[in-house]
CSV table of C-alpha atoms in Angstrom, one decimal:
chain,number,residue,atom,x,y,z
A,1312,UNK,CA,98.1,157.2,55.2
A,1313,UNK,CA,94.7,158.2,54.7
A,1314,UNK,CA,91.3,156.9,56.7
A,1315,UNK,CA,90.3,154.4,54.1
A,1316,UNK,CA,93.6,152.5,53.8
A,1317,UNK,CA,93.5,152.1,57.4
A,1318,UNK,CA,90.0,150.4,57.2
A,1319,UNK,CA,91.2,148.1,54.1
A,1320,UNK,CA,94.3,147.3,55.9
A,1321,UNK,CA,92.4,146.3,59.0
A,1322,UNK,CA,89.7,143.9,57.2
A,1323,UNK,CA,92.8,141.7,55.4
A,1324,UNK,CA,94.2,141.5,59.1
A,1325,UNK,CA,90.8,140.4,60.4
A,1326,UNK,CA,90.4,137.8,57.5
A,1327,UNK,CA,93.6,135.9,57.4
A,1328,UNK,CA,93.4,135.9,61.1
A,1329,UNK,CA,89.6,133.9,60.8
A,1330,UNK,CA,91.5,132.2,58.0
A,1331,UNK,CA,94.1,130.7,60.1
A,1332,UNK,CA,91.6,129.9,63.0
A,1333,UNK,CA,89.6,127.8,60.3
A,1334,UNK,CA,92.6,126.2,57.8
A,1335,UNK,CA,94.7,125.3,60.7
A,1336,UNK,CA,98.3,124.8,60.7
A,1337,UNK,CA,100.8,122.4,58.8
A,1338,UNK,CA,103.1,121.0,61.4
A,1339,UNK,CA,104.5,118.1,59.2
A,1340,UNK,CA,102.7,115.3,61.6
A,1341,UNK,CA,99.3,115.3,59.6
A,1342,UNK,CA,98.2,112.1,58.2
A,1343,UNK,CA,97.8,111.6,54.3
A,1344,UNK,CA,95.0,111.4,52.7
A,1345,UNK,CA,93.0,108.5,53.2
A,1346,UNK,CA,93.1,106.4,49.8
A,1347,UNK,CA,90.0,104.2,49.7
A,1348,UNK,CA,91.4,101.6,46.2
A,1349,UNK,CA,94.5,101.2,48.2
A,1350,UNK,CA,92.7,100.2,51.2
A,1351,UNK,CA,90.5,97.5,49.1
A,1352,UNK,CA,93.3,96.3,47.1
A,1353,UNK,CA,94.7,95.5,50.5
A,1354,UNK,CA,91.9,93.7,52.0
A,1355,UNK,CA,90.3,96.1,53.8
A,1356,UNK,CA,86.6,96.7,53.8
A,1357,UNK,CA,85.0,98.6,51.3
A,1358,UNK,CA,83.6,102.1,52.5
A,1359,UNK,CA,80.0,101.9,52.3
A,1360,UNK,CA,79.5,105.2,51.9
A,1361,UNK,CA,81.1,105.5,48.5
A,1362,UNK,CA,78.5,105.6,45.9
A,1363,UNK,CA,79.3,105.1,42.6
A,1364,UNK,CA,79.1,107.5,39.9
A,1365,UNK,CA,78.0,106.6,36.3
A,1366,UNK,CA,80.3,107.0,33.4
A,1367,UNK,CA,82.0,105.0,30.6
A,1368,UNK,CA,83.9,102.3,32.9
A,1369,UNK,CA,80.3,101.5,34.3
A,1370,UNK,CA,78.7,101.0,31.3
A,1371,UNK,CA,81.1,99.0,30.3
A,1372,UNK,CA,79.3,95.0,29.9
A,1373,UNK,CA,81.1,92.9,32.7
A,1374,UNK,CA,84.0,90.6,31.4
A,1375,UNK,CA,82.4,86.6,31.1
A,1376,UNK,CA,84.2,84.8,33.6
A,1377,UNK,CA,87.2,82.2,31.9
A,1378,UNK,CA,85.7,79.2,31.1
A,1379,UNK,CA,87.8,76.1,32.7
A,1380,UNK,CA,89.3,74.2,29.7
A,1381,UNK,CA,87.3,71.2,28.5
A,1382,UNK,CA,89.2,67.8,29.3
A,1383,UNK,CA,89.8,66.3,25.7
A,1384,UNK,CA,87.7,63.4,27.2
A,1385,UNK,CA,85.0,65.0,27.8
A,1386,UNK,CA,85.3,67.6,24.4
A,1387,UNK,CA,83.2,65.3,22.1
A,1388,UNK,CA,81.5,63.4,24.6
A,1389,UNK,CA,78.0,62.3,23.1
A,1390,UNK,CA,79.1,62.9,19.6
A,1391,UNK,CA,82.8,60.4,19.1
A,1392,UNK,CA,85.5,59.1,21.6
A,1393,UNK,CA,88.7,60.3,22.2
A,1394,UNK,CA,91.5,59.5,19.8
A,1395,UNK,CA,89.4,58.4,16.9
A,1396,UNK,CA,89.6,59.6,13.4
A,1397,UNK,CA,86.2,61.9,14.0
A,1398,UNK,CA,87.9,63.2,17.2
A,1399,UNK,CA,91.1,64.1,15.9
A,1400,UNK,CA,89.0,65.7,12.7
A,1401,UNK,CA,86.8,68.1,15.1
A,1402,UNK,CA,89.8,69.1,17.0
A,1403,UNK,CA,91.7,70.7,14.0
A,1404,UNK,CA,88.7,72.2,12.6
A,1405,UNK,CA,87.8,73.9,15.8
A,1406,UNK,CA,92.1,74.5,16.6
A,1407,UNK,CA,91.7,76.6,13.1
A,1408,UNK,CA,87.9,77.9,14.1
A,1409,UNK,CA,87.0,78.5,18.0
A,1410,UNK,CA,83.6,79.3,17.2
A,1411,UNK,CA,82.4,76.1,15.5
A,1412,UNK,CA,80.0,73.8,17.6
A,1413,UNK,CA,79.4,70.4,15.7
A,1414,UNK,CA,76.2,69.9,18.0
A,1415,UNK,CA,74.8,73.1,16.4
A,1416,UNK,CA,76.5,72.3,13.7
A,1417,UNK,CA,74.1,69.2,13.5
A,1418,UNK,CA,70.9,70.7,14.3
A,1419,UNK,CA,71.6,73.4,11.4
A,1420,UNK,CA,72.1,70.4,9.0
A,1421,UNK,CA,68.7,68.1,9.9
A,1422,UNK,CA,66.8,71.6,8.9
A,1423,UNK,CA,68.8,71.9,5.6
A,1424,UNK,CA,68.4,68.3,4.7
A,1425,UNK,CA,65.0,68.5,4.8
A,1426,UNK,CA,64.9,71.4,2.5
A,1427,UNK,CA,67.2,70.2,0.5
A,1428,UNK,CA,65.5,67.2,-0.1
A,1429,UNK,CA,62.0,68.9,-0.2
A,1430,UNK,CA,63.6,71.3,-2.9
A,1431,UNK,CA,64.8,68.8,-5.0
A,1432,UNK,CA,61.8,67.5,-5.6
A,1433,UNK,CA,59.8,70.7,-6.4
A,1434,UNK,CA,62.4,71.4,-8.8
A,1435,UNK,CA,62.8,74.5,-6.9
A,1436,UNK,CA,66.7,75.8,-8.1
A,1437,UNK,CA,66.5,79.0,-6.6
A,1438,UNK,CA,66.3,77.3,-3.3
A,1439,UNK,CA,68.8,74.6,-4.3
A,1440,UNK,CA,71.6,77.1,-5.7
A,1441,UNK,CA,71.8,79.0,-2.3
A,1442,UNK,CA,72.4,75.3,-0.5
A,1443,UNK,CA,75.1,73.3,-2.9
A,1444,UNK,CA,78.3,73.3,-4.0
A,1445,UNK,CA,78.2,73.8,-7.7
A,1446,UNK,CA,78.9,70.3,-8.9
A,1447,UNK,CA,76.3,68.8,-6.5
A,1448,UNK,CA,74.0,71.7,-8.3
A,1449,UNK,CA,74.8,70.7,-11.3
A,1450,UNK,CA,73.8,66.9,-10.5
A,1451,UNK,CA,70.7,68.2,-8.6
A,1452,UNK,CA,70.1,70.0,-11.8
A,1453,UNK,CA,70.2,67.9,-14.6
A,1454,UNK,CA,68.2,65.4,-12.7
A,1455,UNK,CA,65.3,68.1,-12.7
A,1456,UNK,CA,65.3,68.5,-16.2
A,1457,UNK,CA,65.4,65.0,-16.9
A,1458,UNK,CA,61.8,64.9,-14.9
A,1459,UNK,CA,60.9,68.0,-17.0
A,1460,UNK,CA,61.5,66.6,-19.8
A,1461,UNK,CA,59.7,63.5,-19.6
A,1462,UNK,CA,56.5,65.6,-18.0
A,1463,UNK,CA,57.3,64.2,-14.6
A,1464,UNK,CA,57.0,65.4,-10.9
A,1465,UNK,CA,58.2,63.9,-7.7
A,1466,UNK,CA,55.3,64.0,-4.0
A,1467,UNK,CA,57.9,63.9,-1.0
A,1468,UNK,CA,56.4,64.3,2.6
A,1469,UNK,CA,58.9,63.4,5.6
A,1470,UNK,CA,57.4,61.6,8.1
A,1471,UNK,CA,60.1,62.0,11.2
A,1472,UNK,CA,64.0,62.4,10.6
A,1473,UNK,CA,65.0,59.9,13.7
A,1474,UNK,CA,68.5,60.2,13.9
A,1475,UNK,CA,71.3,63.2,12.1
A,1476,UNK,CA,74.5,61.3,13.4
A,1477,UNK,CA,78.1,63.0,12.5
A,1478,UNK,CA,80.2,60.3,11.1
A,1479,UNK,CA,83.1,62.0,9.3
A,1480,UNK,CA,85.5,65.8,10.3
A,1481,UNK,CA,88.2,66.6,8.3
A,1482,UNK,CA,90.1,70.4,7.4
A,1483,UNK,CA,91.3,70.2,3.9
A,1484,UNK,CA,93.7,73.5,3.9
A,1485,UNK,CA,91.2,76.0,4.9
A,1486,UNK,CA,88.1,73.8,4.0
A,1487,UNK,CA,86.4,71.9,6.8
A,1488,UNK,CA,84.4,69.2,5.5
A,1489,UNK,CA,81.4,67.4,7.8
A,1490,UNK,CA,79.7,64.2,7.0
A,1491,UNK,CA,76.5,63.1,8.7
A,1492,UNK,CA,74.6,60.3,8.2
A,1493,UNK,CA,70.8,61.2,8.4
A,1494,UNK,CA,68.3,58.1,9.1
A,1495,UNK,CA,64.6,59.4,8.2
A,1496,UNK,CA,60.9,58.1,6.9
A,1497,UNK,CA,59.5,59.2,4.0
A,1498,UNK,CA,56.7,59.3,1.6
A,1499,UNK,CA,58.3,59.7,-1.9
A,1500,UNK,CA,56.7,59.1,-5.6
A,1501,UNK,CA,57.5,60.3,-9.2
A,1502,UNK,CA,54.0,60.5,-11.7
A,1503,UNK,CA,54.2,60.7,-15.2
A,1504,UNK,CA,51.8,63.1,-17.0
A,1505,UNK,CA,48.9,60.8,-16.7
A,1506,UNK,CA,49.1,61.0,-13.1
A,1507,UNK,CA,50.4,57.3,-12.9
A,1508,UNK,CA,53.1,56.6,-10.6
A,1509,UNK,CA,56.5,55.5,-12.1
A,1510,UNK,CA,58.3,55.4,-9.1
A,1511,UNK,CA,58.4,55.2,-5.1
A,1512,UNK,CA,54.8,54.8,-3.9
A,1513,UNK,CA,52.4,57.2,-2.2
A,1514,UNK,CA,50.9,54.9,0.6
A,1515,UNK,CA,53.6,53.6,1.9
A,1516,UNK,CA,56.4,54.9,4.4
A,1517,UNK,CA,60.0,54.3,3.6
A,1518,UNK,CA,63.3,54.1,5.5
A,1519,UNK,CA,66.2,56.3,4.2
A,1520,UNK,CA,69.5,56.5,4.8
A,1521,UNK,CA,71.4,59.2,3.3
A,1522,UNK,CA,75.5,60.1,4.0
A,1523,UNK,CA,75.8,63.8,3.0
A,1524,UNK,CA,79.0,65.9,3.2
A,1525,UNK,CA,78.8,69.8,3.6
A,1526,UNK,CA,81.7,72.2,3.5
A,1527,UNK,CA,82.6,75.8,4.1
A,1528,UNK,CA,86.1,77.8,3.9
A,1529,UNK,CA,86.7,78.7,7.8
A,1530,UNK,CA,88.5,81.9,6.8
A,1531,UNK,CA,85.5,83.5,4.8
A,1532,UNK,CA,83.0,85.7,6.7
A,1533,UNK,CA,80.3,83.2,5.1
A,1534,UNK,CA,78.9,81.1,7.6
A,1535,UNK,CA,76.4,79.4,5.7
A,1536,UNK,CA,77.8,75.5,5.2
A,1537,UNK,CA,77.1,74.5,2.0
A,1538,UNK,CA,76.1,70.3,0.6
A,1539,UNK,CA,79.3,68.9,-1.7
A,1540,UNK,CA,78.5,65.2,-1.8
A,1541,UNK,CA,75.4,63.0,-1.3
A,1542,UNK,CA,75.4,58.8,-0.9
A,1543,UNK,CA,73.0,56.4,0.2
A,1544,UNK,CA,72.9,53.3,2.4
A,1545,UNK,CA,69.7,52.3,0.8
C-alpha cells in the first residue's frame, strides 16, 4: 500500500468520524417529526412563525360563506304573502331558476316600460323589435303605420312612474311569465299634419294604468325578458 492511499484512507476516517459527531445516532427513542396541520386540526395553536408561501391554493378567491335558507315567510316579503297564487308562482319560477330576483326583476321592467312606451310613439321599430314578443310587435306595428298613414305623430313625456307593482308569476313549461301593473303620469297627444291635436292633450297630466306581461324561456342563455301582452285599467 503506497503513501497516498494511506493519506485518502485516513481523510474518509477523519470525515465519517466529524459526520457522526454532527448527524448523531438513531436509537429508536427519537420523536417524529413535528406535523404543524395536524396540530391545528386538533386545536392547537397555530405556529406563528409559519409564513405562507404564494401559489395556486392562495390565489384561489375565498369560498362565500352558505347563506342560511330564507324562511318561506319571509321569501317574498314586501312583494306578496305566503301561500297566495303570486307566491306559489315566484317559487316555481325561481325552483326552475336560482338566479332570478323579482325585485330586480322589477326595477329592470319600470326602465323598459318607459322605453317601450317612449318607442312606440316615435315609431321607432328598431327599438321596439329588440323589446316584444313578435305578436305584441306586430300590434305595436300596425298601429304605427296606421299614424303614418294618416300623417300623424304622437308627443309622450312621462312625468313620474309612481308605482311598478308585480301582480301576476307563473312557469308555463319552461316559460316564466311576469305581470306588473305600472301606475304612472303622463303627457301624451297625437297631431295631424296640420299640427292640430286629434288626441290626448299637451297641457294636461294624465293618470295611467297599464298591466303588462313579459316573458323569457329560463333554459336559454338569453337573459333579456321580453313584453308579450299589454292591458289597461284606464
Amino acid at each position: 500500500m503506497d503513501i497516498y492511499t494511506i493519506i485518502f484512507l485516513a481523510l474518509a476516517v477523519f470525515i465519517f468520524l466529524r459526520l457522526r459527531s454532527v448527524l448523531g445516532q438513531r436509537t429508536g427513542n427519537e420523536r417524529p417529526p413535528f406535523d404543524r396541520t395536524a396540530r391545528n386540526a386538533l386545536g392547537g395553536a397555530p405556529d406563528k412563525n409559519v409564513v405562507t408561501m404564494p401559489g395556486k391554493v392562495i390565489d384561489q378567491a375565498p369560498l362565500a360563506p352558505t347563506a342560511e335558507p330564507t324562511p318561506p315567510s319571509d321569501r317574498w316579503k314586501g312583494l306578496t304573502e305566503p301561500g297566495t297564487p303570486l307566491a306559489q308562482g315566484l317559487d316555481a319560477i325561481v325552483d326552475k331558476d336560482s338566479t332570478f330576483d323579482p325585485r330586480h326583476f322589477i326595477s329592470g321592467a319600470r326602465g323598459a316600460y318607459e322605453m317601450i312606451v317612449l318607442a312606440f310613439a316615435n315609431g321607432d321599430r328598431r327599438a321596439l323589435r329588440d323589446l316584444l314578443s313578435s305578436e305584441v310587435y306586430e300590434s305595436f306595428d300596425a298601429a304605427i303605420k296606421d299614424r303614418e298613414k294618416n300623417e300623424q305623430k304622437t308627443e309622450t313625456r312621462f312625468v313620474s312612474i309612481d308605482k311598478a307593482e308585480l301582480v301576476g308569476a307563473e312557469l308555463r313549461d319552461r316559460t316564466a311569465q311576469l305581470t306588473i301593473r305600472f301606475v304612472s303620469q303622463m303627457i301624451s297627444a297625437t297631431r295631424d299634419k296640420a299640427g292640430s291635436i286629434v288626441d290626448g292633450r299637451a297641457d294636461t297630466v294624465a293618470d295611467i294604468t297599464d298591466i303588462w306581461t313579459f316573458a323569457r324561456d329560463i333554459t336559454s342563455r338569453d337573459p333579456n325578458w321580453k313584453l308579450v301582452g299589454t292591458g289597461s285599467a284606464n
